[in-house]
mmCIF file of C-alpha atoms in Angstrom:
data_model
loop_
_atom_site.group_PDB
_atom_site.id
_atom_site.type_symbol
_atom_site.label_atom_id
_atom_site.label_comp_id
_atom_site.label_asym_id
_atom_site.label_seq_id
_atom_site.Cartn_x
_atom_site.Cartn_y
_atom_site.Cartn_z
ATOM 1 C CA UNK A 1 73.152 -6.331 2.445
ATOM 2 C CA UNK A 2 74.448 -2.789 1.960
ATOM 3 C CA UNK A 3 77.919 -2.720 0.437
ATOM 4 C CA UNK A 4 80.216 0.065 1.695
ATOM 5 C CA UNK A 5 83.279 0.751 -0.417
ATOM 6 C CA UNK A 6 86.251 2.179 1.492
ATOM 7 C CA UNK A 7 88.500 4.453 -0.523
ATOM 8 C CA UNK A 8 92.232 4.653 0.175
ATOM 9 C CA UNK A 9 92.154 7.151 3.029
ATOM 10 C CA UNK A 10 89.211 5.430 4.748
ATOM 11 C CA UNK A 11 90.862 2.010 4.564
ATOM 12 C CA UNK A 12 94.187 3.290 5.874
ATOM 13 C CA UNK A 13 92.509 4.965 8.860
ATOM 14 C CA UNK A 14 90.663 1.824 9.949
ATOM 15 C CA UNK A 15 92.484 -1.293 8.778
ATOM 16 C CA UNK A 16 95.393 -1.330 11.217
ATOM 17 C CA UNK A 17 93.177 -1.454 14.305
ATOM 18 C CA UNK A 18 89.847 -2.987 13.279
ATOM 19 C CA UNK A 19 90.387 -6.693 12.664
ATOM 20 C CA UNK A 20 88.673 -8.201 10.864
ATOM 21 C CA UNK A 21 87.455 -5.188 8.881
ATOM 22 C CA UNK A 22 86.277 -6.409 5.485
ATOM 23 C CA UNK A 23 83.350 -8.689 4.703
ATOM 24 C CA UNK A 24 81.792 -8.543 8.185
ATOM 25 C CA UNK A 25 78.069 -7.738 8.233
ATOM 26 C CA UNK A 26 76.942 -5.267 10.898
ATOM 27 C CA UNK A 27 74.033 -2.982 11.713
ATOM 28 C CA UNK A 28 70.343 -3.227 10.859
ATOM 29 C CA UNK A 29 71.031 -2.536 7.182
ATOM 30 C CA UNK A 30 73.645 -5.280 7.010
ATOM 31 C CA UNK A 31 76.583 -3.053 6.111
ATOM 32 C CA UNK A 32 79.557 -4.904 4.635
ATOM 33 C CA UNK A 33 82.875 -3.129 4.049
ATOM 34 C CA UNK A 34 85.063 -3.787 1.037
ATOM 35 C CA UNK A 35 87.828 -2.171 -1.017
ATOM 36 C CA UNK A 36 88.852 -2.408 -4.656
ATOM 37 C CA UNK A 37 92.137 -3.591 -6.095
ATOM 38 C CA UNK A 38 92.528 -0.025 -7.379
ATOM 39 C CA UNK A 39 93.045 1.073 -3.764
ATOM 40 C CA UNK A 40 95.863 -1.424 -3.356
ATOM 41 C CA UNK A 41 97.376 -0.259 -6.628
ATOM 42 C CA UNK A 42 97.183 3.381 -5.481
ATOM 43 C CA UNK A 43 99.134 2.576 -2.325
ATOM 44 C CA UNK A 44 101.710 0.515 -4.208
ATOM 45 C CA UNK A 45 102.268 3.346 -6.700
ATOM 46 C CA UNK A 46 102.983 5.836 -3.916
ATOM 47 C CA UNK A 47 106.361 5.705 -2.192
ATOM 48 C CA UNK A 48 105.006 8.186 0.363
ATOM 49 C CA UNK A 49 102.068 5.961 1.338
ATOM 50 C CA UNK A 50 104.273 2.881 1.528
ATOM 51 C CA UNK A 51 106.635 4.759 3.833
ATOM 52 C CA UNK A 52 103.834 6.037 6.080
ATOM 53 C CA UNK A 53 101.930 2.738 6.157
ATOM 54 C CA UNK A 54 104.497 -0.083 6.124
ATOM 55 C CA UNK A 55 101.914 -2.420 7.651
ATOM 56 C CA UNK A 56 99.703 -2.229 4.530
ATOM 57 C CA UNK A 57 101.253 -5.358 3.029
ATOM 58 C CA UNK A 58 101.286 -7.428 6.211
ATOM 59 C CA UNK A 59 100.248 -10.940 5.088
ATOM 60 C CA UNK A 60 97.017 -11.121 7.152
ATOM 61 C CA UNK A 61 95.803 -7.832 5.646
ATOM 62 C CA UNK A 62 96.777 -8.914 2.144
ATOM 63 C CA UNK A 63 94.887 -12.170 2.606
ATOM 64 C CA UNK A 64 91.806 -10.401 3.961
ATOM 65 C CA UNK A 65 91.721 -7.963 1.022
ATOM 66 C CA UNK A 66 92.101 -10.784 -1.480
ATOM 67 C CA UNK A 67 89.448 -12.970 0.163
ATOM 68 C CA UNK A 68 86.868 -10.172 0.436
ATOM 69 C CA UNK A 69 87.546 -8.421 -2.867
ATOM 70 C CA UNK A 70 84.491 -7.702 -4.991
ATOM 71 C CA UNK A 71 84.528 -9.432 -8.362
ATOM 72 C CA UNK A 72 83.207 -7.452 -11.310
ATOM 73 C CA UNK A 73 81.669 -8.794 -14.498
ATOM 74 C CA UNK A 74 82.839 -7.477 -17.851
ATOM 75 C CA UNK A 75 79.587 -5.555 -18.214
ATOM 76 C CA UNK A 76 80.013 -3.948 -14.799
ATOM 77 C CA UNK A 77 83.602 -3.005 -15.618
ATOM 78 C CA UNK A 78 82.434 -1.341 -18.820
ATOM 79 C CA UNK A 79 79.689 0.589 -17.006
ATOM 80 C CA UNK A 80 82.096 1.691 -14.263
ATOM 81 C CA UNK A 81 84.707 2.792 -16.792
ATOM 82 C CA UNK A 82 82.127 4.872 -18.663
ATOM 83 C CA UNK A 83 80.824 6.469 -15.458
ATOM 84 C CA UNK A 84 84.365 7.104 -14.257
ATOM 85 C CA UNK A 85 85.059 9.034 -17.457
ATOM 86 C CA UNK A 86 81.970 11.212 -16.944
ATOM 87 C CA UNK A 87 82.929 11.970 -13.333
ATOM 88 C CA UNK A 88 86.542 12.699 -14.190
ATOM 89 C CA UNK A 89 85.633 15.029 -17.043
ATOM 90 C CA UNK A 90 83.216 16.911 -14.793
ATOM 91 C CA UNK A 91 85.859 17.324 -12.080
ATOM 92 C CA UNK A 92 88.432 18.597 -14.576
ATOM 93 C CA UNK A 93 85.932 20.969 -16.195
ATOM 94 C CA UNK A 94 85.078 22.471 -12.804
ATOM 95 C CA UNK A 95 88.558 22.326 -11.289
ATOM 96 C CA UNK A 96 88.103 25.602 -9.382
ATOM 97 C CA UNK A 97 85.288 24.038 -7.342
ATOM 98 C CA UNK A 98 87.649 21.317 -6.167
ATOM 99 C CA UNK A 99 90.509 23.488 -4.911
ATOM 100 C CA UNK A 100 88.614 25.436 -2.232
ATOM 101 C CA UNK A 101 87.440 24.703 1.319
ATOM 102 C CA UNK A 102 90.119 22.066 1.876
ATOM 103 C CA UNK A 103 89.197 20.076 -1.213
ATOM 104 C CA UNK A 104 91.525 18.480 -3.736
ATOM 105 C CA UNK A 105 90.563 17.405 -7.275
ATOM 106 C CA UNK A 106 89.305 13.790 -7.357
ATOM 107 C CA UNK A 107 91.885 11.423 -8.840
ATOM 108 C CA UNK A 108 91.084 8.750 -11.441
ATOM 109 C CA UNK A 109 90.946 6.201 -8.591
ATOM 110 C CA UNK A 110 88.541 8.460 -6.668
ATOM 111 C CA UNK A 111 86.289 8.659 -9.724
ATOM 112 C CA UNK A 112 86.467 4.882 -10.178
ATOM 113 C CA UNK A 113 85.321 4.365 -6.579
ATOM 114 C CA UNK A 114 82.369 6.711 -7.022
ATOM 115 C CA UNK A 115 81.493 5.057 -10.334
ATOM 116 C CA UNK A 116 81.588 1.667 -8.619
ATOM 117 C CA UNK A 117 79.150 2.941 -6.030
ATOM 118 C CA UNK A 118 76.765 4.045 -8.757
ATOM 119 C CA UNK A 119 76.929 0.809 -10.752
ATOM 120 C CA UNK A 120 76.868 -1.608 -7.808
ATOM 121 C CA UNK A 121 74.503 0.527 -5.702
ATOM 122 C CA UNK A 122 77.090 0.741 -2.935
ATOM 123 C CA UNK A 123 77.889 3.480 -0.455
ATOM 124 C CA UNK A 124 81.351 5.017 -0.790
ATOM 125 C CA UNK A 125 83.173 5.962 2.416
ATOM 126 C CA UNK A 126 85.866 8.626 2.211
ATOM 127 C CA UNK A 127 87.246 11.640 4.049
ATOM 128 C CA UNK A 128 88.217 13.264 0.753
ATOM 129 C CA UNK A 129 86.187 16.467 0.535
ATOM 130 C CA UNK A 130 86.670 16.638 -3.231
ATOM 131 C CA UNK A 131 84.952 13.261 -3.555
ATOM 132 C CA UNK A 132 82.105 14.484 -1.353
ATOM 133 C CA UNK A 133 81.672 17.492 -3.638
ATOM 134 C CA UNK A 134 81.671 15.308 -6.759
ATOM 135 C CA UNK A 135 79.201 12.871 -5.181
ATOM 136 C CA UNK A 136 76.966 15.811 -4.285
ATOM 137 C CA UNK A 137 77.089 17.109 -7.867
ATOM 138 C CA UNK A 138 75.877 13.728 -9.167
ATOM 139 C CA UNK A 139 73.620 12.872 -6.205
ATOM 140 C CA UNK A 140 75.629 9.754 -5.355
ATOM 141 C CA UNK A 141 75.448 8.161 -1.876
ATOM 142 C CA UNK A 142 78.545 8.795 0.224
ATOM 143 C CA UNK A 143 79.731 8.511 3.844
ATOM 144 C CA UNK A 144 82.460 10.176 5.836
ATOM 145 C CA UNK A 145 84.757 7.552 7.326
ATOM 146 C CA UNK A 146 83.754 8.598 10.844
ATOM 147 C CA UNK A 147 80.164 7.663 9.935
ATOM 148 C CA UNK A 148 81.324 4.106 9.265
ATOM 149 C CA UNK A 149 83.074 4.110 12.638
ATOM 150 C CA UNK A 150 79.883 5.344 14.317
ATOM 151 C CA UNK A 151 77.733 2.686 12.639
ATOM 152 C CA UNK A 152 80.174 -0.028 13.723
ATOM 153 C CA UNK A 153 80.102 1.287 17.300
ATOM 154 C CA UNK A 154 76.290 1.444 17.350
ATOM 155 C CA UNK A 155 76.145 -2.133 16.064
ATOM 156 C CA UNK A 156 78.677 -3.141 18.755
ATOM 157 C CA UNK A 157 81.024 -4.377 16.055
ATOM 158 C CA UNK A 158 83.748 -2.341 17.781
ATOM 159 C CA UNK A 159 84.254 -1.059 21.326
ATOM 160 C CA UNK A 160 84.396 2.475 22.741
ATOM 161 C CA UNK A 161 88.021 1.797 23.633
ATOM 162 C CA UNK A 162 88.832 1.055 20.007
ATOM 163 C CA UNK A 163 87.202 4.308 18.872
ATOM 164 C CA UNK A 164 89.364 6.152 21.413
ATOM 165 C CA UNK A 165 92.476 4.358 20.171
ATOM 166 C CA UNK A 166 91.742 5.248 16.527
ATOM 167 C CA UNK A 167 91.091 8.911 17.296
ATOM 168 C CA UNK A 168 94.234 9.101 19.419
ATOM 169 C CA UNK A 169 96.428 7.465 16.778
ATOM 170 C CA UNK A 170 95.175 9.769 14.016
ATOM 171 C CA UNK A 171 95.674 12.819 16.208
ATOM 172 C CA UNK A 172 99.206 11.818 17.201
ATOM 173 C CA UNK A 173 100.104 11.188 13.562
ATOM 174 C CA UNK A 174 98.621 14.502 12.407
ATOM 175 C CA UNK A 175 96.051 12.622 10.346
ATOM 176 C CA UNK A 176 92.817 13.564 12.116
ATOM 177 C CA UNK A 177 90.513 15.229 9.556
ATOM 178 C CA UNK A 178 88.523 18.278 10.584
ATOM 179 C CA UNK A 179 85.313 16.379 9.839
ATOM 180 C CA UNK A 180 86.280 13.878 12.561
ATOM 181 C CA UNK A 181 87.060 16.684 15.013
ATOM 182 C CA UNK A 182 83.668 18.298 14.380
ATOM 183 C CA UNK A 183 81.723 15.143 15.369
ATOM 184 C CA UNK A 184 83.969 13.966 18.205
ATOM 185 C CA UNK A 185 81.690 15.320 20.938
ATOM 186 C CA UNK A 186 78.378 14.851 19.130
ATOM 187 C CA UNK A 187 78.338 11.546 17.261
ATOM 188 C CA UNK A 188 80.782 10.092 19.799
ATOM 189 C CA UNK A 189 79.623 11.877 22.944
ATOM 190 C CA UNK A 190 79.162 8.512 24.715
ATOM 191 C CA UNK A 191 82.863 7.907 24.102
ATOM 192 C CA UNK A 192 84.396 11.347 24.618
ATOM 193 C CA UNK A 193 81.647 13.214 26.482
ATOM 194 C CA UNK A 194 80.297 16.632 25.611
ATOM 195 C CA UNK A 195 82.739 19.271 24.442
ATOM 196 C CA UNK A 196 83.646 21.781 27.194
ATOM 197 C CA UNK A 197 82.274 25.220 26.345
ATOM 198 C CA UNK A 198 85.681 26.814 26.868
ATOM 199 C CA UNK A 199 87.533 24.323 24.629
ATOM 200 C CA UNK A 200 89.565 25.909 21.873
ATOM 201 C CA UNK A 201 89.044 24.851 18.292
ATOM 202 C CA UNK A 202 91.525 22.465 16.730
ATOM 203 C CA UNK A 203 93.672 23.204 13.714
ATOM 204 C CA UNK A 204 93.802 19.785 12.127
ATOM 205 C CA UNK A 205 93.971 19.505 8.384
ATOM 206 C CA UNK A 206 90.694 19.104 6.554
ATOM 207 C CA UNK A 207 92.106 16.132 4.706
ATOM 208 C CA UNK A 208 94.887 13.758 5.466
ATOM 209 C CA UNK A 209 96.049 10.193 5.734
#
């Protein structure tokens, strides 16, 4: 089994339309998606996120998150906390590196997710470019959220129609990251076809919810 930890933005982009999402094994490597309670706490602390995603606390989603939540031992918690501190200090010490090219400085929750991935040998899935930079600095395994979507499609865990629906919803809501736009006609060419040569480039944000 290969555990894939969804951070807040990855979970919010997938959870409304892919049901069930968590705890389902797919692909040759046996990928299994999960989230941490810290992600739930991050949403509950943010009035903006609660306003934008009122479905987050729908009972079936709450029950799924609770049932599939990863349990940590005291030793694992201690290791993750220590690693989180190292990651956070590095990000703060190199703040300039995390405010360019569409990045934003990794939050304490972001650092906790990356630390979890290191301690539990899990992949972290996020569209946060700051997290990708931090993972690169420490050579930690990391996915873009669209890579998770692609792996689910390849494993036939989701349909082409569902991929189309997710892309459309994110685009309509102004939440389609540039990284998703860049792979739309390559990774998902069987869904969307090849990009017309005359097509203009999109101006979507590099990060978003």
